[in-house]
Short mmCIF file of C-alpha atoms in Angstrom, two decimals:
data_model
loop_
_atom_site.label_atom_id
_atom_site.label_comp_id
_atom_site.label_asym_id
_atom_site.label_seq_id
_atom_site.Cartn_x
_atom_site.Cartn_y
_atom_site.Cartn_z
CA MET A 1 -100.64 -87.88 179.24
CA PRO A 2 -101.14 -84.16 178.49
CA ALA A 3 -104.45 -83.23 176.97
CA LEU A 4 -104.62 -81.80 173.48
CA ASP A 5 -104.48 -78.01 173.53
CA GLN A 6 -107.90 -76.35 173.38
CA PRO A 7 -108.34 -72.61 172.73
CA GLY A 8 -109.90 -70.54 175.50
CA ASP A 9 -113.42 -69.26 175.16
CA PRO A 10 -114.00 -66.11 177.17
CA ALA A 11 -117.60 -65.86 175.98
CA GLY A 12 -118.40 -69.06 177.82
CA THR A 13 -119.53 -70.94 174.70
CA TYR A 14 -118.21 -74.45 174.05
CA ASP A 15 -116.72 -75.84 170.86
CA ALA A 16 -116.38 -79.63 170.33
CA PRO A 17 -112.78 -80.72 170.93
CA ARG A 18 -110.59 -80.98 167.88
CA LYS A 19 -109.97 -84.54 166.63
CA ALA A 20 -106.52 -85.92 167.31
CA SER A 21 -104.27 -86.11 164.27
CA ILE A 22 -101.18 -88.13 163.41
CA LYS A 23 -99.12 -85.03 164.23
CA ASP A 24 -100.63 -84.95 167.71
CA ILE A 25 -99.85 -88.64 168.28
CA ALA A 26 -96.28 -88.16 167.01
CA ARG A 27 -95.77 -85.21 169.40
CA LEU A 28 -97.13 -87.14 172.38
CA ALA A 29 -95.12 -90.27 171.55
CA HIS A 30 -91.94 -88.32 170.68
CA VAL A 31 -91.60 -90.06 167.32
CA SER A 32 -91.88 -89.01 163.68
CA HIS A 33 -95.14 -88.82 161.73
CA SER A 34 -94.03 -91.69 159.49
CA THR A 35 -93.36 -93.91 162.52
CA VAL A 36 -96.91 -93.30 163.75
CA SER A 37 -98.35 -94.12 160.31
CA ARG A 38 -96.34 -97.33 160.12
CA ALA A 39 -97.24 -98.38 163.65
CA LEU A 40 -100.97 -97.81 163.18
CA SER A 41 -100.97 -99.68 159.86
CA GLY A 42 -99.23 -102.72 161.37
CA ASN A 43 -95.95 -102.24 159.52
CA ARG A 44 -93.32 -104.60 160.93
CA GLN A 45 -90.57 -102.04 160.45
CA VAL A 46 -91.70 -100.59 163.78
CA SER A 47 -90.91 -102.71 166.84
CA ALA A 48 -93.78 -104.42 168.63
CA GLU A 49 -93.06 -102.45 171.81
CA THR A 50 -93.12 -99.07 170.04
CA SER A 51 -96.23 -100.00 168.02
CA GLU A 52 -98.09 -100.97 171.16
CA ARG A 53 -97.09 -97.74 172.92
CA ILE A 54 -98.24 -95.64 169.94
CA ARG A 55 -101.56 -97.51 169.66
CA LYS A 56 -102.29 -96.92 173.36
CA ILE A 57 -101.51 -93.21 173.03
CA ALA A 58 -103.72 -92.98 169.91
CA GLU A 59 -106.58 -94.76 171.65
CA LYS A 60 -106.36 -92.54 174.72
CA ALA A 61 -106.27 -89.44 172.54
CA GLY A 62 -109.36 -90.59 170.64
CA TYR A 63 -107.54 -90.86 167.31
CA ARG A 64 -109.53 -92.35 164.42
CA ALA A 65 -107.82 -92.88 161.10
CA SER A 66 -109.86 -91.78 158.09
CA ALA A 67 -110.39 -94.46 155.43
CA ALA A 68 -109.19 -92.08 152.71
CA ALA A 69 -105.99 -91.20 154.54
CA ARG A 70 -105.29 -94.83 155.36
CA SER A 71 -105.80 -95.74 151.71
CA LEU A 72 -103.23 -93.16 150.63
CA VAL A 73 -100.69 -94.25 153.24
CA MET A 74 -101.08 -98.00 152.73
CA GLY A 75 -101.87 -98.02 149.02
CA ARG A 76 -105.05 -100.00 149.79
CA SER A 77 -108.71 -99.11 150.04
CA ASN A 78 -109.71 -102.06 152.27
CA THR A 79 -112.62 -102.72 149.89
CA ILE A 80 -113.55 -105.79 147.87
CA GLY A 81 -115.73 -105.90 144.75
CA VAL A 82 -118.10 -108.86 144.36
CA VAL A 83 -119.80 -109.52 141.00
CA VAL A 84 -122.92 -111.70 141.26
CA THR A 85 -125.30 -112.98 138.59
CA SER A 86 -128.40 -111.87 140.50
CA ILE A 87 -128.94 -110.73 144.07
CA ALA A 88 -132.23 -112.68 143.97
CA ASP A 89 -130.40 -115.99 143.46
CA PRO A 90 -130.38 -118.05 146.71
CA PHE A 91 -126.94 -119.42 145.73
CA VAL A 92 -125.58 -115.88 145.70
CA ALA A 93 -127.04 -115.09 149.13
CA GLY A 94 -125.18 -118.04 150.66
CA VAL A 95 -121.74 -117.33 149.21
CA VAL A 96 -121.96 -113.56 149.78
CA ARG A 97 -122.67 -114.17 153.46
CA GLY A 98 -119.42 -116.14 153.72
CA ILE A 99 -117.50 -113.42 151.86
CA GLU A 100 -118.90 -110.66 154.08
CA ASP A 101 -118.23 -112.61 157.30
CA THR A 102 -114.54 -113.00 156.48
CA ALA A 103 -114.20 -109.50 155.05
CA GLU A 104 -115.65 -107.94 158.20
CA GLU A 105 -113.35 -109.99 160.42
CA ARG A 106 -110.36 -108.64 158.51
CA GLY A 107 -111.51 -105.02 158.30
CA TYR A 108 -112.67 -104.96 154.66
CA SER A 109 -115.86 -103.53 153.17
CA VAL A 110 -117.70 -105.21 150.30
CA PHE A 111 -119.18 -103.61 147.17
CA LEU A 112 -121.82 -105.80 145.50
CA ALA A 113 -122.77 -105.50 141.81
CA ASN A 114 -125.24 -107.45 139.68
CA SER A 115 -124.18 -108.77 136.23
CA ASN A 116 -127.61 -110.27 135.31
CA ALA A 117 -125.60 -113.22 133.92
CA GLU A 118 -124.60 -111.05 130.94
CA PRO A 119 -120.91 -111.53 129.93
CA GLU A 120 -120.35 -107.97 128.69
CA ARG A 121 -121.98 -106.47 131.77
CA GLU A 122 -119.86 -108.73 133.97
CA LEU A 123 -116.70 -107.29 132.42
CA ARG A 124 -118.01 -103.73 132.69
CA VAL A 125 -118.73 -104.24 136.37
CA ALA A 126 -115.22 -105.59 136.95
CA ARG A 127 -113.75 -102.52 135.23
CA SER A 128 -115.95 -100.21 137.32
CA PHE A 129 -114.56 -101.85 140.45
CA GLU A 130 -111.06 -101.01 139.25
CA GLU A 131 -112.12 -97.37 139.01
CA ARG A 132 -113.30 -97.57 142.62
CA ARG A 133 -109.77 -98.75 143.48
CA VAL A 134 -110.91 -101.97 145.16
CA ASP A 135 -108.11 -104.21 146.45
CA GLY A 136 -109.54 -107.36 144.88
CA ILE A 137 -112.54 -108.81 143.04
CA ILE A 138 -114.59 -111.99 143.51
CA VAL A 139 -116.81 -113.09 140.61
CA THR A 140 -119.53 -115.67 141.33
CA SER A 141 -120.83 -118.05 138.65
CA SER A 142 -118.80 -116.32 135.94
CA ARG A 143 -120.10 -116.57 132.38
CA VAL A 144 -116.80 -115.30 130.93
CA GLY A 145 -114.24 -117.13 133.10
CA ALA A 146 -110.91 -116.96 131.31
CA MET A 147 -111.72 -113.53 129.83
CA HIS A 148 -110.79 -112.12 133.23
CA VAL A 149 -107.13 -113.08 132.68
CA PRO A 150 -106.17 -110.20 130.33
CA LEU A 151 -108.43 -107.88 132.32
CA MET A 152 -106.60 -108.77 135.52
CA GLU A 153 -103.22 -108.24 133.86
CA ARG A 154 -104.27 -104.72 132.88
CA MET A 155 -105.85 -103.91 136.24
CA HIS A 156 -103.17 -105.40 138.50
CA VAL A 157 -105.97 -106.42 140.85
CA PRO A 158 -106.33 -110.05 142.01
CA VAL A 159 -109.53 -111.76 140.87
CA VAL A 160 -110.98 -114.97 142.32
CA LEU A 161 -113.66 -116.87 140.40
CA LEU A 162 -116.19 -118.64 142.62
CA ASN A 163 -118.17 -121.49 141.02
CA ASN A 164 -116.31 -120.82 137.76
CA GLN A 165 -118.45 -121.74 134.77
CA HIS A 166 -115.61 -122.13 132.26
CA PRO A 167 -112.47 -124.29 131.88
CA SER A 168 -109.96 -123.24 134.48
CA GLU A 169 -107.45 -121.23 132.49
CA PHE A 170 -107.72 -118.77 135.34
CA ALA A 171 -105.20 -118.87 138.15
CA HIS A 172 -107.49 -118.40 141.12
CA SER A 173 -110.82 -120.15 141.67
CA VAL A 174 -112.99 -121.87 144.29
CA LEU A 175 -115.53 -124.44 143.09
CA ILE A 176 -117.22 -127.66 144.07
CA ASP A 177 -115.99 -131.04 142.79
CA ASN A 178 -118.88 -131.36 140.35
CA VAL A 179 -117.84 -134.68 138.83
CA GLN A 180 -117.57 -136.56 142.12
CA ALA A 181 -120.70 -134.98 143.58
CA SER A 182 -122.73 -135.91 140.48
CA MET A 183 -121.42 -139.47 140.57
CA ASP A 184 -122.57 -139.71 144.20
CA ALA A 185 -126.05 -138.43 143.28
CA THR A 186 -126.43 -140.86 140.35
CA ARG A 187 -125.07 -143.80 142.35
CA HIS A 188 -127.73 -143.11 144.97
CA LEU A 189 -130.43 -143.61 142.32
CA VAL A 190 -128.70 -146.72 140.99
CA ARG A 191 -128.57 -148.24 144.49
CA LEU A 192 -132.31 -147.66 144.82
CA GLY A 193 -132.79 -149.86 141.74
CA HIS A 194 -133.33 -147.24 139.00
CA GLN A 195 -132.06 -148.10 135.52
CA ARG A 196 -133.61 -145.41 133.33
CA ILE A 197 -132.13 -142.32 134.96
CA ALA A 198 -132.36 -139.01 133.11
CA TYR A 199 -130.09 -135.97 133.32
CA LEU A 200 -131.75 -132.54 133.19
CA GLY A 201 -128.94 -130.10 132.43
CA ASP A 202 -128.38 -126.46 131.48
CA ARG A 203 -128.31 -125.48 127.80
CA PHE A 204 -125.95 -122.50 128.23
CA GLY A 205 -122.84 -124.66 128.04
CA HIS A 206 -121.50 -123.90 131.52
CA GLN A 207 -118.46 -125.86 132.63
CA SER A 208 -120.35 -126.88 135.77
CA ASP A 209 -123.04 -128.48 133.57
CA THR A 210 -120.38 -130.34 131.55
CA GLU A 211 -118.80 -131.66 134.75
CA ARG A 212 -122.12 -132.72 136.30
CA PHE A 213 -123.10 -134.52 133.12
CA THR A 214 -119.68 -136.24 133.13
CA GLY A 215 -120.28 -137.49 136.67
CA TYR A 216 -123.75 -138.73 135.74
CA ARG A 217 -122.48 -140.58 132.65
CA ARG A 218 -119.55 -142.16 134.50
CA ALA A 219 -121.84 -143.47 137.24
CA MET A 220 -124.26 -144.90 134.64
CA GLU A 221 -121.47 -146.64 132.74
CA GLU A 222 -119.88 -147.85 135.99
CA ALA A 223 -123.22 -149.52 136.85
CA GLY A 224 -123.37 -151.18 133.42
CA LEU A 225 -126.45 -149.16 132.44
CA GLY A 226 -124.84 -147.49 129.44
CA PHE A 227 -125.77 -144.11 128.03
CA ALA A 228 -129.15 -143.28 126.48
CA PRO A 229 -129.03 -139.91 124.63
CA GLU A 230 -132.83 -139.53 124.75
CA LEU A 231 -132.61 -139.32 128.55
CA VAL A 232 -130.50 -136.13 128.44
CA VAL A 233 -132.45 -132.85 128.18
CA HIS A 234 -131.54 -129.24 128.93
CA GLY A 235 -133.28 -126.39 130.69
CA ASP A 236 -131.97 -122.94 131.56
CA GLY A 237 -131.06 -123.40 135.22
CA LYS A 238 -134.39 -121.88 136.28
CA PRO A 239 -137.74 -123.45 137.26
CA GLU A 240 -139.37 -122.56 133.91
CA GLY A 241 -136.62 -124.29 131.93
CA GLY A 242 -136.73 -127.31 134.22
CA GLU A 243 -140.47 -127.56 133.73
CA GLN A 244 -140.15 -127.51 129.93
CA ALA A 245 -137.31 -130.05 129.88
CA MET A 246 -139.22 -132.39 132.19
CA ALA A 247 -142.24 -132.22 129.89
CA HIS A 248 -140.06 -133.60 127.07
CA LEU A 249 -138.92 -136.53 129.24
CA LEU A 250 -142.51 -137.35 130.20
CA GLU A 251 -143.48 -137.59 126.51
CA LEU A 252 -141.00 -140.43 125.88
CA PRO A 253 -142.61 -143.82 125.15
CA ASN A 254 -140.37 -145.36 127.79
CA ARG A 255 -140.01 -142.54 130.26
CA PRO A 256 -137.36 -142.48 133.03
CA THR A 257 -138.05 -143.57 136.58
CA ALA A 258 -135.63 -140.99 138.02
CA VAL A 259 -134.08 -137.66 137.04
CA PHE A 260 -130.91 -135.95 138.26
CA CYS A 261 -131.16 -132.18 137.80
CA TYR A 262 -128.40 -129.64 137.16
CA ASN A 263 -129.56 -127.54 140.11
CA ASP A 264 -132.36 -127.15 142.63
CA MET A 265 -134.09 -124.45 140.60
CA SER A 266 -134.40 -126.88 137.67
CA ALA A 267 -135.59 -129.60 140.05
CA MET A 268 -138.32 -127.27 141.33
CA GLY A 269 -139.65 -126.89 137.79
CA ALA A 270 -139.39 -130.64 137.20
CA LEU A 271 -141.48 -131.34 140.31
CA ARG A 272 -144.19 -128.97 139.10
CA GLN A 273 -144.35 -130.62 135.66
CA ILE A 274 -144.52 -134.11 137.19
CA ARG A 275 -147.49 -133.02 139.33
CA ALA A 276 -149.13 -131.47 136.25
CA HIS A 277 -149.07 -134.95 134.66
CA ASP A 278 -150.84 -136.39 137.73
CA LEU A 279 -147.72 -138.34 138.67
CA LYS A 280 -146.26 -138.64 142.14
CA VAL A 281 -142.75 -138.11 143.53
CA PRO A 282 -141.18 -140.45 144.44
CA GLY A 283 -143.96 -142.97 143.68
CA ASP A 284 -143.74 -142.57 139.88
CA LEU A 285 -140.50 -140.61 139.54
CA SER A 286 -137.56 -139.90 141.84
CA VAL A 287 -135.96 -136.44 141.62
CA VAL A 288 -132.49 -135.24 142.73
CA GLY A 289 -131.27 -131.63 142.67
CA PHE A 290 -127.96 -129.89 143.21
CA ASP A 291 -127.03 -127.01 145.60
CA ASP A 292 -129.27 -127.65 148.65
CA LEU A 293 -130.77 -124.18 148.61
CA PHE A 294 -132.76 -123.18 151.69
CA PHE A 295 -136.15 -124.05 150.18
CA CYS A 296 -135.31 -127.69 149.39
CA GLN A 297 -136.43 -128.98 152.78
CA TYR A 298 -139.76 -127.14 152.37
CA LEU A 299 -140.69 -128.53 148.93
CA GLU A 300 -143.32 -131.24 148.67
CA PRO A 301 -141.77 -133.72 148.94
CA PRO A 302 -138.52 -132.41 150.49
CA LEU A 303 -135.83 -132.63 147.83
CA THR A 304 -132.89 -135.03 147.79
CA THR A 305 -129.96 -132.94 146.58
CA VAL A 306 -126.21 -132.32 146.64
CA ARG A 307 -125.23 -129.75 149.24
CA GLN A 308 -122.75 -127.08 148.22
CA PRO A 309 -121.17 -125.49 151.33
CA LEU A 310 -122.03 -122.00 150.07
CA ARG A 311 -120.96 -120.00 153.11
CA GLN A 312 -117.70 -121.96 153.37
CA MET A 313 -117.00 -121.37 149.66
CA GLY A 314 -117.55 -117.64 150.13
CA ARG A 315 -115.13 -117.64 153.05
CA MET A 316 -112.54 -119.54 151.02
CA ALA A 317 -112.81 -117.09 148.12
CA MET A 318 -112.23 -114.15 150.48
CA GLU A 319 -109.37 -115.94 152.24
CA THR A 320 -107.77 -116.61 148.85
CA LEU A 321 -107.85 -112.88 148.11
CA LEU A 322 -106.25 -112.14 151.49
CA HIS A 323 -103.41 -114.57 150.68
CA LEU A 324 -102.92 -112.85 147.33
CA PHE A 325 -102.66 -109.47 149.06
CA ASP A 326 -99.65 -110.78 150.99
CA GLY A 327 -97.64 -111.31 147.82
CA PRO A 328 -97.49 -113.20 144.51
CA HIS A 329 -98.46 -116.85 144.62
CA SER A 330 -98.87 -119.67 142.15
CA THR A 331 -102.24 -121.07 141.13
CA TYR A 332 -105.08 -121.23 143.65
CA ASN A 333 -107.57 -123.73 142.25
CA ILE A 334 -109.55 -124.98 145.22
CA LYS A 335 -112.09 -127.80 144.91
CA VAL A 336 -114.64 -128.37 147.65
CA ALA A 337 -116.43 -131.67 148.24
CA GLY A 338 -120.21 -131.81 147.90
CA GLN A 339 -122.48 -133.78 150.24
CA LEU A 340 -125.46 -135.85 149.18
CA ILE A 341 -128.49 -134.97 151.32
CA VAL A 342 -131.15 -137.70 151.06
CA ARG A 343 -134.74 -136.60 151.63
CA GLN A 344 -138.16 -137.85 150.53
CA SER A 345 -138.02 -137.15 146.76
CA THR A 346 -136.17 -140.43 146.02
CA ALA A 347 -137.24 -144.05 146.49
CA SER A 348 -137.05 -147.40 144.70
CA PRO A 349 -138.91 -147.61 141.35
CA LYS A 350 -142.40 -149.16 141.39
CA GLU A 351 -141.39 -152.32 139.56
CA SER A 352 -138.77 -153.22 142.17
CA ARG A 353 -140.99 -152.79 145.23
#
């Protein structure tokens, strides 16, 4: 293949060779500029044989497509916007890793933005991503759920809600089967012999809290234990809120022998409050969390919890976006099964030993 023309330099100095352009590749391949653009972008209008020949010529010539030029040609930026509640949240770290793994495999870059769990800020961040001309948006633990529908219609950008916190009026979402997972967690405590089982939820009215409470109540009623309103308290999804809610349960005249918590962060606070009352886990109280965040196995005692496959969920959210890029589809509403992980924070109640 002929080398790209380089100007002579009688003074003996050396200039770095000029970068190959699409025009150069078209001249060397004896095709039009548009054919080169289509071939390098994977357009099927160009035959496989011609595309392969053009790619080999481009590689040998050292051609590198600029992201800006590719965006103009293809109408895509190959970037994804991800809205998270807090980058400090261990849940977020798990799902973002799955998103980034899949995005990198498919040649996409990821922009990450923090909403601080504030609905208005979440919407502002989504709009800012539109201004960056991202190809799609993933929103984790959304506080505004269905409010993204009119926003998406205006933006013409696909949005996938991951761990959606509101009723699924939205077309595209990936979330765990909260009801079934919570039934499994409560049944575990019932099988151990517990009858007074409390639910420590989240007071912000998230859909995930509603579903986890539903699973808890169904399992209690299924076991013939009924429903005791005084055994349901609410924190804020954080250790401090879990600690305060647990204090209320410990003040009851007939306190519970086990507690199922909305998430692991709440369970962490509950464990601290139980220790502050000079009680032991699981000797005096059994505790179950939800999420299986990395620290659960290092707590004292290690926490029994429901595992959410965070990395897998992140991958599924990104794969859903990739499917949407290929063309219009009907509803994507993917539910993932949770897995009960039994550790040392649960045991039979004292009276049954």
